[in-house]
mmCIF file of C-alpha atoms in Angstrom:
data_model
loop_
_atom_site.group_PDB
_atom_site.id
_atom_site.type_symbol
_atom_site.label_atom_id
_atom_site.label_comp_id
_atom_site.label_asym_id
_atom_site.label_seq_id
_atom_site.Cartn_x
_atom_site.Cartn_y
_atom_site.Cartn_z
ATOM 1 C CA UNK A 13 52.867 72.846 112.801
ATOM 2 C CA UNK A 14 52.264 70.724 109.713
ATOM 3 C CA UNK A 15 54.871 68.266 108.518
ATOM 4 C CA UNK A 16 56.188 70.366 105.634
ATOM 5 C CA UNK A 17 59.499 71.590 104.349
ATOM 6 C CA UNK A 18 60.599 75.027 105.583
ATOM 7 C CA UNK A 19 62.665 77.140 103.187
ATOM 8 C CA UNK A 20 64.871 79.516 105.175
ATOM 9 C CA UNK A 21 65.348 82.133 102.429
ATOM 10 C CA UNK A 22 61.623 82.217 101.717
ATOM 11 C CA UNK A 23 60.801 82.679 105.411
ATOM 12 C CA UNK A 24 63.434 85.422 105.748
ATOM 13 C CA UNK A 25 61.799 87.289 102.865
ATOM 14 C CA UNK A 26 58.556 87.497 104.875
ATOM 15 C CA UNK A 27 59.776 90.080 107.366
ATOM 16 C CA UNK A 28 62.167 92.986 107.537
ATOM 17 C CA UNK A 29 62.299 94.297 111.110
ATOM 18 C CA UNK A 30 65.439 93.648 113.118
ATOM 19 C CA UNK A 31 65.638 92.055 116.584
ATOM 20 C CA UNK A 32 62.163 90.551 116.277
ATOM 21 C CA UNK A 33 62.494 86.756 116.057
ATOM 22 C CA UNK A 34 59.921 84.707 114.148
ATOM 23 C CA UNK A 35 59.129 81.080 114.999
ATOM 24 C CA UNK A 36 59.493 78.727 112.033
ATOM 25 C CA UNK A 37 59.579 75.330 113.714
ATOM 26 C CA UNK A 38 59.104 73.416 116.924
ATOM 27 C CA UNK A 39 60.629 70.179 118.135
ATOM 28 C CA UNK A 40 60.204 68.864 121.629
ATOM 29 C CA UNK A 41 60.535 71.855 123.969
ATOM 30 C CA UNK A 42 62.724 73.710 121.469
ATOM 31 C CA UNK A 43 61.793 76.435 119.013
ATOM 32 C CA UNK A 44 63.496 77.182 115.720
ATOM 33 C CA UNK A 45 63.502 80.921 115.067
ATOM 34 C CA UNK A 46 64.748 83.303 112.417
ATOM 35 C CA UNK A 47 65.923 86.783 113.269
ATOM 36 C CA UNK A 48 67.540 89.737 111.514
ATOM 37 C CA UNK A 49 70.190 91.869 113.194
ATOM 38 C CA UNK A 50 71.086 95.469 112.483
ATOM 39 C CA UNK A 51 73.479 97.231 114.835
ATOM 40 C CA UNK A 52 74.077 96.067 118.362
ATOM 41 C CA UNK A 53 71.722 94.347 120.834
ATOM 42 C CA UNK A 54 71.991 94.514 124.642
ATOM 43 C CA UNK A 55 74.197 92.528 126.976
ATOM 44 C CA UNK A 56 72.128 89.804 128.662
ATOM 45 C CA UNK A 57 72.175 86.179 129.705
ATOM 46 C CA UNK A 58 69.685 83.330 130.084
ATOM 47 C CA UNK A 59 69.545 81.669 133.473
ATOM 48 C CA UNK A 60 68.633 78.190 132.217
ATOM 49 C CA UNK A 61 68.551 78.117 128.426
ATOM 50 C CA UNK A 62 71.436 77.350 126.063
ATOM 51 C CA UNK A 63 71.147 79.132 122.698
ATOM 52 C CA UNK A 64 72.396 78.158 119.258
ATOM 53 C CA UNK A 65 73.132 80.938 116.741
ATOM 54 C CA UNK A 66 73.586 79.719 113.150
ATOM 55 C CA UNK A 67 74.608 82.487 110.763
ATOM 56 C CA UNK A 68 72.692 82.293 107.480
ATOM 57 C CA UNK A 69 73.860 85.604 106.087
ATOM 58 C CA UNK A 70 77.094 87.463 106.306
ATOM 59 C CA UNK A 71 78.757 87.726 109.699
ATOM 60 C CA UNK A 72 77.725 88.213 113.313
ATOM 61 C CA UNK A 73 79.864 89.778 115.990
ATOM 62 C CA UNK A 74 79.183 88.212 119.381
ATOM 63 C CA UNK A 75 80.402 89.855 122.527
ATOM 64 C CA UNK A 76 81.003 87.324 125.304
ATOM 65 C CA UNK A 77 81.880 87.568 128.970
ATOM 66 C CA UNK A 78 83.051 84.060 129.806
ATOM 67 C CA UNK A 79 84.265 85.457 132.157
ATOM 68 C CA UNK A 80 86.574 87.995 130.512
ATOM 69 C CA UNK A 81 85.087 90.146 127.800
ATOM 70 C CA UNK A 82 85.975 89.083 124.269
ATOM 71 C CA UNK A 83 84.537 89.169 120.792
ATOM 72 C CA UNK A 84 83.869 86.202 118.503
ATOM 73 C CA UNK A 85 83.147 86.551 114.785
ATOM 74 C CA UNK A 86 80.644 84.010 113.443
ATOM 75 C CA UNK A 87 80.585 83.784 109.671
ATOM 76 C CA UNK A 88 78.076 82.392 107.186
ATOM 77 C CA UNK A 89 77.697 78.640 107.642
ATOM 78 C CA UNK A 90 79.034 78.779 111.188
ATOM 79 C CA UNK A 91 77.266 78.423 114.513
ATOM 80 C CA UNK A 92 77.972 79.311 118.100
ATOM 81 C CA UNK A 93 76.294 77.818 121.165
ATOM 82 C CA UNK A 94 76.079 80.191 124.120
ATOM 83 C CA UNK A 95 75.514 78.197 127.306
ATOM 84 C CA UNK A 96 73.102 79.430 129.966
ATOM 85 C CA UNK A 97 74.600 81.919 132.356
ATOM 86 C CA UNK A 98 77.058 83.371 129.852
ATOM 87 C CA UNK A 99 76.612 87.116 129.287
ATOM 88 C CA UNK A 100 76.491 87.878 125.565
ATOM 89 C CA UNK A 101 75.707 90.659 123.121
ATOM 90 C CA UNK A 102 75.032 89.887 119.438
ATOM 91 C CA UNK A 103 75.652 92.546 116.803
ATOM 92 C CA UNK A 104 75.707 93.200 113.064
ATOM 93 C CA UNK A 105 78.582 95.541 112.333
ATOM 94 C CA UNK A 106 77.970 96.692 108.779
ATOM 95 C CA UNK A 107 75.621 94.515 106.749
ATOM 96 C CA UNK A 108 72.374 93.050 108.073
ATOM 97 C CA UNK A 109 72.787 89.611 109.630
ATOM 98 C CA UNK A 110 70.281 86.765 109.341
ATOM 99 C CA UNK A 111 70.332 84.015 111.962
ATOM 100 C CA UNK A 112 68.666 80.736 112.699
ATOM 101 C CA UNK A 113 68.205 80.417 116.455
ATOM 102 C CA UNK A 114 67.539 77.258 118.327
ATOM 103 C CA UNK A 115 66.535 77.509 121.972
ATOM 104 C CA UNK A 116 63.896 76.301 124.457
ATOM 105 C CA UNK A 117 60.425 77.779 124.074
ATOM 106 C CA UNK A 118 60.869 79.446 127.462
ATOM 107 C CA UNK A 119 63.689 81.689 126.163
ATOM 108 C CA UNK A 120 63.103 85.447 126.291
ATOM 109 C CA UNK A 121 65.120 87.369 123.691
ATOM 110 C CA UNK A 122 66.498 89.824 126.262
ATOM 111 C CA UNK A 123 67.140 87.088 128.835
ATOM 112 C CA UNK A 124 67.474 88.535 132.332
ATOM 113 C CA UNK A 125 66.449 92.012 131.144
ATOM 114 C CA UNK A 126 63.071 93.479 130.329
ATOM 115 C CA UNK A 127 63.184 96.601 128.196
ATOM 116 C CA UNK A 128 61.909 98.092 124.929
ATOM 117 C CA UNK A 129 63.669 95.370 122.952
ATOM 118 C CA UNK A 130 61.905 92.543 124.781
ATOM 119 C CA UNK A 131 59.575 90.513 122.563
ATOM 120 C CA UNK A 132 57.131 88.474 124.605
ATOM 121 C CA UNK A 133 54.937 87.018 121.915
ATOM 122 C CA UNK A 134 56.661 85.845 118.781
ATOM 123 C CA UNK A 135 54.891 85.551 115.464
ATOM 124 C CA UNK A 136 54.874 82.152 113.790
ATOM 125 C CA UNK A 137 55.437 82.301 110.063
ATOM 126 C CA UNK B 22 82.473 71.604 124.539
ATOM 127 C CA UNK B 23 84.363 74.896 124.447
ATOM 128 C CA UNK B 24 82.589 78.104 123.549
ATOM 129 C CA UNK B 25 83.946 78.395 120.006
ATOM 130 C CA UNK B 26 82.563 78.907 116.538
ATOM 131 C CA UNK B 27 81.772 75.734 114.559
ATOM 132 C CA UNK B 28 82.261 75.903 110.802
ATOM 133 C CA UNK B 29 79.924 73.405 109.122
ATOM 134 C CA UNK B 30 81.925 72.996 105.889
ATOM 135 C CA UNK B 31 85.138 72.474 107.810
ATOM 136 C CA UNK B 32 83.531 69.818 110.030
ATOM 137 C CA UNK B 33 82.004 68.073 106.999
ATOM 138 C CA UNK B 34 85.465 67.837 105.439
ATOM 139 C CA UNK B 35 86.651 65.789 108.431
ATOM 140 C CA UNK B 36 84.755 62.609 107.532
ATOM 141 C CA UNK B 37 83.555 60.767 104.482
ATOM 142 C CA UNK B 38 81.515 57.740 105.556
ATOM 143 C CA UNK B 39 77.756 57.844 105.007
ATOM 144 C CA UNK B 40 75.064 57.199 107.642
ATOM 145 C CA UNK B 41 77.472 57.759 110.508
ATOM 146 C CA UNK B 42 76.488 60.972 112.316
ATOM 147 C CA UNK B 43 79.121 63.076 114.088
ATOM 148 C CA UNK B 44 78.322 65.272 117.080
ATOM 149 C CA UNK B 45 79.389 68.892 116.594
ATOM 150 C CA UNK B 46 77.466 70.665 119.356
ATOM 151 C CA UNK B 47 75.355 70.252 122.439
ATOM 152 C CA UNK B 48 72.703 72.480 123.950
ATOM 153 C CA UNK B 49 70.513 71.451 126.847
ATOM 154 C CA UNK B 50 69.488 67.833 126.176
ATOM 155 C CA UNK B 51 69.879 68.295 122.411
ATOM 156 C CA UNK B 52 72.751 67.299 120.164
ATOM 157 C CA UNK B 53 73.728 68.982 116.913
ATOM 158 C CA UNK B 54 75.012 66.387 114.461
ATOM 159 C CA UNK B 55 76.319 66.288 110.914
ATOM 160 C CA UNK B 56 75.720 63.317 108.663
ATOM 161 C CA UNK B 57 76.320 62.354 105.033
ATOM 162 C CA UNK B 58 73.787 60.327 103.055
ATOM 163 C CA UNK B 59 74.400 58.085 100.074
ATOM 164 C CA UNK B 60 71.582 55.911 98.831
ATOM 165 C CA UNK B 61 68.627 55.000 100.991
ATOM 166 C CA UNK B 62 68.415 54.421 104.754
ATOM 167 C CA UNK B 63 65.861 52.205 106.531
ATOM 168 C CA UNK B 64 62.282 52.965 107.492
ATOM 169 C CA UNK B 65 62.123 53.679 111.216
ATOM 170 C CA UNK B 66 60.575 55.976 113.804
ATOM 171 C CA UNK B 67 61.518 57.430 117.175
ATOM 172 C CA UNK B 68 59.088 56.785 120.018
ATOM 173 C CA UNK B 69 59.754 60.039 121.888
ATOM 174 C CA UNK B 70 62.205 62.227 119.957
ATOM 175 C CA UNK B 71 61.376 64.839 117.320
ATOM 176 C CA UNK B 72 64.122 65.257 114.698
ATOM 177 C CA UNK B 73 65.140 68.274 112.644
ATOM 178 C CA UNK B 74 66.814 67.677 109.264
ATOM 179 C CA UNK B 75 68.467 70.768 107.760
ATOM 180 C CA UNK B 76 69.881 70.166 104.269
ATOM 181 C CA UNK B 77 73.323 71.733 103.857
ATOM 182 C CA UNK B 78 74.102 70.163 100.499
ATOM 183 C CA UNK B 79 72.003 69.316 97.522
ATOM 184 C CA UNK B 80 68.699 67.592 98.145
ATOM 185 C CA UNK B 81 67.272 64.919 100.427
ATOM 186 C CA UNK B 82 64.361 62.662 99.620
ATOM 187 C CA UNK B 83 62.381 61.845 102.751
ATOM 188 C CA UNK B 84 59.873 59.027 102.733
ATOM 189 C CA UNK B 85 57.080 59.612 105.247
ATOM 190 C CA UNK B 86 54.177 57.555 106.517
ATOM 191 C CA UNK B 87 51.976 60.134 108.196
ATOM 192 C CA UNK B 88 49.932 57.963 107.896
ATOM 193 C CA UNK B 89 49.837 57.431 104.136
ATOM 194 C CA UNK B 90 53.140 56.915 102.414
ATOM 195 C CA UNK B 91 54.463 59.960 100.576
ATOM 196 C CA UNK B 92 57.754 61.524 99.571
ATOM 197 C CA UNK B 93 58.989 65.012 100.457
ATOM 198 C CA UNK B 94 61.964 66.650 98.735
ATOM 199 C CA UNK B 95 64.064 68.845 101.039
ATOM 200 C CA UNK B 96 66.452 71.142 99.180
ATOM 201 C CA UNK B 97 69.541 73.060 100.222
ATOM 202 C CA UNK B 98 68.659 75.679 102.834
ATOM 203 C CA UNK B 99 65.467 73.882 103.792
ATOM 204 C CA UNK B 100 64.585 71.882 106.884
ATOM 205 C CA UNK B 101 62.009 69.316 107.847
ATOM 206 C CA UNK B 102 60.959 68.373 111.376
ATOM 207 C CA UNK B 103 59.805 64.777 111.750
ATOM 208 C CA UNK B 104 57.745 64.419 114.931
ATOM 209 C CA UNK B 105 58.160 61.381 117.174
ATOM 210 C CA UNK B 106 56.120 58.403 116.086
ATOM 211 C CA UNK B 107 56.217 59.238 112.382
ATOM 212 C CA UNK B 108 57.781 56.502 110.256
ATOM 213 C CA UNK B 109 60.389 57.966 107.906
ATOM 214 C CA UNK B 110 63.160 56.953 105.540
ATOM 215 C CA UNK B 111 65.799 59.498 104.449
ATOM 216 C CA UNK B 112 67.631 59.020 101.151
ATOM 217 C CA UNK B 113 70.095 60.618 98.763
ATOM 218 C CA UNK B 114 68.984 59.866 95.230
ATOM 219 C CA UNK B 115 71.932 60.810 93.075
ATOM 220 C CA UNK B 116 74.444 63.138 94.707
ATOM 221 C CA UNK B 117 75.680 62.789 98.281
ATOM 222 C CA UNK B 118 73.597 64.740 100.797
ATOM 223 C CA UNK B 119 74.976 66.579 103.827
ATOM 224 C CA UNK B 120 72.634 67.281 106.742
ATOM 225 C CA UNK B 121 72.638 69.072 110.034
ATOM 226 C CA UNK B 122 70.532 67.088 112.503
ATOM 227 C CA UNK B 123 69.113 68.370 115.710
ATOM 228 C CA UNK B 124 67.616 65.883 118.137
ATOM 229 C CA UNK B 125 67.723 64.825 121.796
ATOM 230 C CA UNK B 126 70.895 63.060 122.951
ATOM 231 C CA UNK B 127 68.804 59.918 123.538
ATOM 232 C CA UNK B 128 68.046 59.540 119.799
ATOM 233 C CA UNK B 129 69.289 56.351 118.125
ATOM 234 C CA UNK B 130 69.877 56.768 114.382
ATOM 235 C CA UNK B 131 67.810 53.691 113.502
ATOM 236 C CA UNK B 132 65.060 54.557 116.008
ATOM 237 C CA UNK B 133 62.953 51.516 116.836
ATOM 238 C CA UNK B 134 65.269 49.191 114.885
ATOM 239 C CA UNK B 135 68.614 47.705 115.764
ATOM 240 C CA UNK B 136 70.606 46.473 112.799
ATOM 241 C CA UNK B 137 73.968 46.822 111.022
ATOM 242 C CA UNK B 138 73.274 50.520 110.395
ATOM 243 C CA UNK B 139 72.770 51.316 114.077
ATOM 244 C CA UNK B 140 75.434 53.625 115.511
ATOM 245 C CA UNK B 141 75.465 53.532 119.295
ATOM 246 C CA UNK B 142 78.452 55.679 120.057
ATOM 247 C CA UNK B 143 78.882 58.785 117.974
ATOM 248 C CA UNK B 144 82.214 60.490 117.502
ATOM 249 C CA UNK B 145 82.496 64.135 118.526
ATOM 250 C CA UNK B 146 84.469 66.238 116.099
#
Protein backbone atom coordinates (compact mmCIF):
# COMPACT_ATOMS: atom_id res chain seq x y z
CA UNK A 1 0.00 0.00 0.00
CA UNK A 2 1.26 3.51 -0.70
CA UNK A 3 2.68 5.65 2.07
CA UNK A 4 -0.37 7.87 2.53
CA UNK A 5 -2.58 9.05 5.34
CA UNK A 6 -5.69 6.95 6.00
CA UNK A 7 -8.78 8.78 7.26
CA UNK A 8 -10.93 6.39 9.30
CA UNK A 9 -14.24 8.25 8.87
CA UNK A 10 -13.72 8.53 5.13
CA UNK A 11 -12.95 4.81 4.83
CA UNK A 12 -15.99 3.92 6.96
CA UNK A 13 -18.19 5.92 4.59
CA UNK A 14 -17.14 3.64 1.72
CA UNK A 15 -19.13 0.61 2.85
CA UNK A 16 -22.31 -0.19 4.69
CA UNK A 17 -22.58 -3.96 5.15
CA UNK A 18 -22.08 -5.36 8.63
CA UNK A 19 -19.67 -8.14 9.65
CA UNK A 20 -17.61 -7.74 6.48
CA UNK A 21 -14.18 -6.35 7.44
CA UNK A 22 -12.24 -4.17 4.99
CA UNK A 23 -8.44 -3.96 4.99
CA UNK A 24 -7.14 -0.40 5.29
CA UNK A 25 -3.51 -0.95 6.23
CA UNK A 26 -0.72 -3.46 6.61
CA UNK A 27 2.32 -3.48 8.85
CA UNK A 28 4.61 -6.44 9.22
CA UNK A 29 2.39 -9.53 9.38
CA UNK A 30 -0.51 -7.50 10.79
CA UNK A 31 -3.55 -6.09 9.02
CA UNK A 32 -5.52 -3.03 10.03
CA UNK A 33 -9.21 -3.54 9.28
CA UNK A 34 -12.44 -1.63 9.66
CA UNK A 35 -15.71 -3.38 10.33
CA UNK A 36 -19.31 -2.45 11.10
CA UNK A 37 -21.41 -4.42 13.57
CA UNK A 38 -25.17 -4.75 13.70
CA UNK A 39 -26.68 -7.28 16.09
CA UNK A 40 -24.74 -10.21 17.43
CA UNK A 41 -21.94 -12.26 15.83
CA UNK A 42 -21.10 -15.90 16.66
CA UNK A 43 -19.06 -17.29 19.52
CA UNK A 44 -15.60 -18.27 18.25
CA UNK A 45 -11.93 -18.15 19.09
CA UNK A 46 -8.62 -17.90 17.23
CA UNK A 47 -6.09 -20.62 17.92
CA UNK A 48 -2.99 -18.46 17.44
CA UNK A 49 -3.95 -14.86 16.78
CA UNK A 50 -4.51 -12.10 19.35
CA UNK A 51 -7.05 -9.48 18.22
CA UNK A 52 -7.36 -5.80 19.07
CA UNK A 53 -10.81 -4.18 18.90
CA UNK A 54 -10.76 -0.37 18.99
CA UNK A 55 -14.24 1.16 19.12
CA UNK A 56 -14.56 4.14 16.78
CA UNK A 57 -18.29 4.57 17.12
CA UNK A 58 -20.67 4.12 19.97
CA UNK A 59 -20.33 0.99 22.07
CA UNK A 60 -19.56 -2.68 21.55
CA UNK A 61 -20.74 -5.48 23.78
CA UNK A 62 -18.19 -8.29 23.92
CA UNK A 63 -19.11 -11.65 25.32
CA UNK A 64 -16.10 -13.46 26.78
CA UNK A 65 -15.50 -16.92 28.17
CA UNK A 66 -12.23 -16.53 30.05
CA UNK A 67 -13.15 -19.06 31.36
CA UNK A 68 -16.48 -18.04 32.90
CA UNK A 69 -18.93 -16.27 30.65
CA UNK A 70 -19.10 -12.52 31.14
CA UNK A 71 -19.84 -9.39 29.18
CA UNK A 72 -17.55 -6.39 28.69
CA UNK A 73 -18.75 -3.04 27.34
CA UNK A 74 -16.21 -1.25 25.15
CA UNK A 75 -17.03 2.39 24.54
CA UNK A 76 -15.88 4.92 21.95
CA UNK A 77 -12.16 5.59 22.31
CA UNK A 78 -11.59 2.32 24.14
CA UNK A 79 -9.96 -0.90 23.01
CA UNK A 80 -9.95 -4.50 24.10
CA UNK A 81 -7.34 -7.12 23.22
CA UNK A 82 -8.70 -10.66 23.06
CA UNK A 83 -5.83 -13.13 23.36
CA UNK A 84 -5.73 -16.26 21.22
CA UNK A 85 -7.72 -19.14 22.61
CA UNK A 86 -10.30 -16.96 24.35
CA UNK A 87 -13.87 -17.60 23.18
CA UNK A 88 -15.59 -14.32 22.34
CA UNK A 89 -18.70 -12.92 20.71
CA UNK A 90 -18.86 -9.26 19.61
CA UNK A 91 -22.21 -7.51 19.33
CA UNK A 92 -23.87 -4.16 18.68
CA UNK A 93 -26.88 -3.89 20.95
CA UNK A 94 -28.81 -0.93 19.59
CA UNK A 95 -26.83 1.42 17.37
CA UNK A 96 -24.40 0.29 14.68
CA UNK A 97 -20.84 -0.10 15.93
CA UNK A 98 -17.72 0.78 13.95
CA UNK A 99 -14.42 -0.86 14.89
CA UNK A 100 -10.79 -0.73 13.96
CA UNK A 101 -9.35 -4.24 14.16
CA UNK A 102 -5.73 -5.12 14.36
CA UNK A 103 -4.74 -8.75 13.91
CA UNK A 104 -2.36 -11.00 11.95
CA UNK A 105 -3.11 -11.43 8.26
CA UNK A 106 -3.83 -15.10 8.93
CA UNK A 107 -6.89 -14.27 11.07
CA UNK A 108 -10.25 -15.59 9.87
CA UNK A 109 -13.20 -13.51 11.08
CA UNK A 110 -15.08 -16.56 12.40
CA UNK A 111 -11.94 -18.10 13.90
CA UNK A 112 -12.40 -21.82 14.53
CA UNK A 113 -15.77 -21.85 12.73
CA UNK A 114 -16.65 -21.86 9.07
CA UNK A 115 -20.19 -20.77 8.29
CA UNK A 116 -22.22 -18.25 6.28
CA UNK A 117 -20.59 -15.38 8.16
CA UNK A 118 -17.06 -16.43 7.22
CA UNK A 119 -15.28 -13.94 4.97
CA UNK A 120 -12.28 -15.50 3.27
CA UNK A 121 -11.19 -12.73 0.97
CA UNK A 122 -11.33 -9.23 2.35
CA UNK A 123 -11.60 -6.17 0.16
CA UNK A 124 -8.87 -3.56 0.48
CA UNK A 125 -10.17 -0.02 0.41
CA UNK B 1 -1.90 -7.82 30.84
CA UNK B 2 -5.41 -8.55 32.09
CA UNK B 3 -8.29 -8.84 29.66
CA UNK B 4 -9.83 -5.44 30.37
CA UNK B 5 -10.98 -2.44 28.39
CA UNK B 6 -8.39 0.32 27.87
CA UNK B 7 -9.69 3.87 27.72
CA UNK B 8 -7.32 5.99 25.62
CA UNK B 9 -8.26 9.38 27.13
CA UNK B 10 -7.92 8.03 30.65
CA UNK B 11 -4.48 6.58 29.90
CA UNK B 12 -3.36 9.83 28.24
CA UNK B 13 -4.31 11.72 31.40
CA UNK B 14 -1.81 9.62 33.38
CA UNK B 15 1.32 11.25 31.95
CA UNK B 16 2.46 14.58 30.63
CA UNK B 17 6.03 14.28 29.35
CA UNK B 18 6.58 14.39 25.59
CA UNK B 19 8.49 11.83 23.50
CA UNK B 20 8.24 9.18 26.19
CA UNK B 21 5.95 6.39 24.96
CA UNK B 22 3.91 4.34 27.43
CA UNK B 23 2.85 0.76 26.74
CA UNK B 24 -0.91 0.23 27.07
CA UNK B 25 -1.39 -3.12 25.32
CA UNK B 26 0.30 -6.13 23.83
CA UNK B 27 -0.80 -8.49 21.10
CA UNK B 28 1.43 -11.15 19.60
CA UNK B 29 4.86 -9.51 19.14
CA UNK B 30 3.30 -6.05 18.84
CA UNK B 31 2.99 -3.33 21.45
CA UNK B 32 0.31 -0.66 21.60
CA UNK B 33 1.78 2.57 22.91
CA UNK B 34 0.61 6.09 23.64
CA UNK B 35 2.90 9.07 23.23
CA UNK B 36 2.67 12.86 23.41
CA UNK B 37 4.56 15.10 20.99
CA UNK B 38 5.70 18.67 21.51
CA UNK B 39 8.00 20.22 18.95
CA UNK B 40 10.08 18.16 16.58
CA UNK B 41 11.71 14.75 17.07
CA UNK B 42 14.82 13.48 15.25
CA UNK B 43 15.14 11.99 11.79
CA UNK B 44 15.54 8.23 12.10
CA UNK B 45 14.44 4.92 10.60
CA UNK B 46 13.81 1.38 11.79
CA UNK B 47 15.72 -1.36 9.99
CA UNK B 48 13.05 -4.05 10.36
CA UNK B 49 9.94 -2.64 12.06
CA UNK B 50 6.94 -1.02 10.38
CA UNK B 51 5.23 1.61 12.56
CA UNK B 52 1.62 2.75 12.70
CA UNK B 53 0.88 6.30 13.90
CA UNK B 54 -2.78 6.95 14.73
CA UNK B 55 -3.49 10.58 15.66
CA UNK B 56 -5.80 10.84 18.67
CA UNK B 57 -5.43 14.57 19.17
CA UNK B 58 -5.01 17.44 16.81
CA UNK B 59 -2.52 17.05 14.00
CA UNK B 60 0.92 15.55 13.44
CA UNK B 61 3.43 16.72 10.88
CA UNK B 62 5.49 13.80 9.59
CA UNK B 63 8.66 14.42 7.64
CA UNK B 64 9.40 11.59 5.22
CA UNK B 65 12.30 10.72 2.96
CA UNK B 66 10.82 8.13 0.63
CA UNK B 67 13.21 8.87 -1.02
CA UNK B 68 12.68 12.59 -1.61
CA UNK B 69 11.99 14.70 1.42
CA UNK B 70 8.34 15.65 1.88
CA UNK B 71 5.90 16.45 4.65
CA UNK B 72 2.61 14.68 5.38
CA UNK B 73 -0.04 16.11 7.71
CA UNK B 74 -1.90 13.47 9.73
CA UNK B 75 -5.08 14.77 11.36
CA UNK B 76 -7.25 13.51 14.19
CA UNK B 77 -8.79 10.15 13.29
CA UNK B 78 -6.16 9.47 10.65
CA UNK B 79 -3.24 7.06 10.63
CA UNK B 80 -0.02 6.67 8.72
CA UNK B 81 2.07 3.51 8.42
CA UNK B 82 5.79 4.13 7.99
CA UNK B 83 7.44 1.02 6.55
CA UNK B 84 10.82 -0.15 7.84
CA UNK B 85 13.75 1.59 6.20
CA UNK B 86 11.92 4.85 5.57
CA UNK B 87 13.56 7.85 7.23
CA UNK B 88 10.98 9.89 9.14
CA UNK B 89 10.68 12.72 11.64
CA UNK B 90 7.43 13.24 13.59
CA UNK B 91 6.57 16.69 14.94
CA UNK B 92 3.89 18.71 16.68
CA UNK B 93 3.85 22.18 15.17
CA UNK B 94 1.74 24.23 17.53
CA UNK B 95 -0.53 22.23 19.82
CA UNK B 96 0.53 19.07 21.65
CA UNK B 97 -0.16 15.88 19.68
CA UNK B 98 -1.34 12.59 21.17
CA UNK B 99 -0.69 9.38 19.23
CA UNK B 100 -1.45 5.72 19.44
CA UNK B 101 1.54 3.77 18.13
CA UNK B 102 1.53 0.21 17.03
CA UNK B 103 4.85 -1.49 16.39
CA UNK B 104 6.84 -4.63 17.26
CA UNK B 105 8.13 -4.87 20.83
CA UNK B 106 11.68 -4.68 19.44
CA UNK B 107 11.16 -1.10 18.18
CA UNK B 108 13.42 1.58 19.68
CA UNK B 109 11.87 5.06 19.59
CA UNK B 110 14.95 6.62 17.98
CA UNK B 111 15.42 3.71 15.55
CA UNK B 112 18.95 3.64 14.17
CA UNK B 113 20.09 6.42 16.52
CA UNK B 114 21.01 6.37 20.17
CA UNK B 115 20.92 9.75 21.85
CA UNK B 116 19.38 11.66 24.78
CA UNK B 117 15.89 11.06 23.36
CA UNK B 118 16.27 7.28 23.31
CA UNK B 119 13.94 5.49 25.72
CA UNK B 120 15.07 1.93 26.36
CA UNK B 121 12.63 0.85 29.01
CA UNK B 122 9.05 1.93 28.56
CA UNK B 123 6.61 2.19 31.42
CA UNK B 124 3.42 0.14 31.22
CA UNK B 125 0.36 2.00 32.39
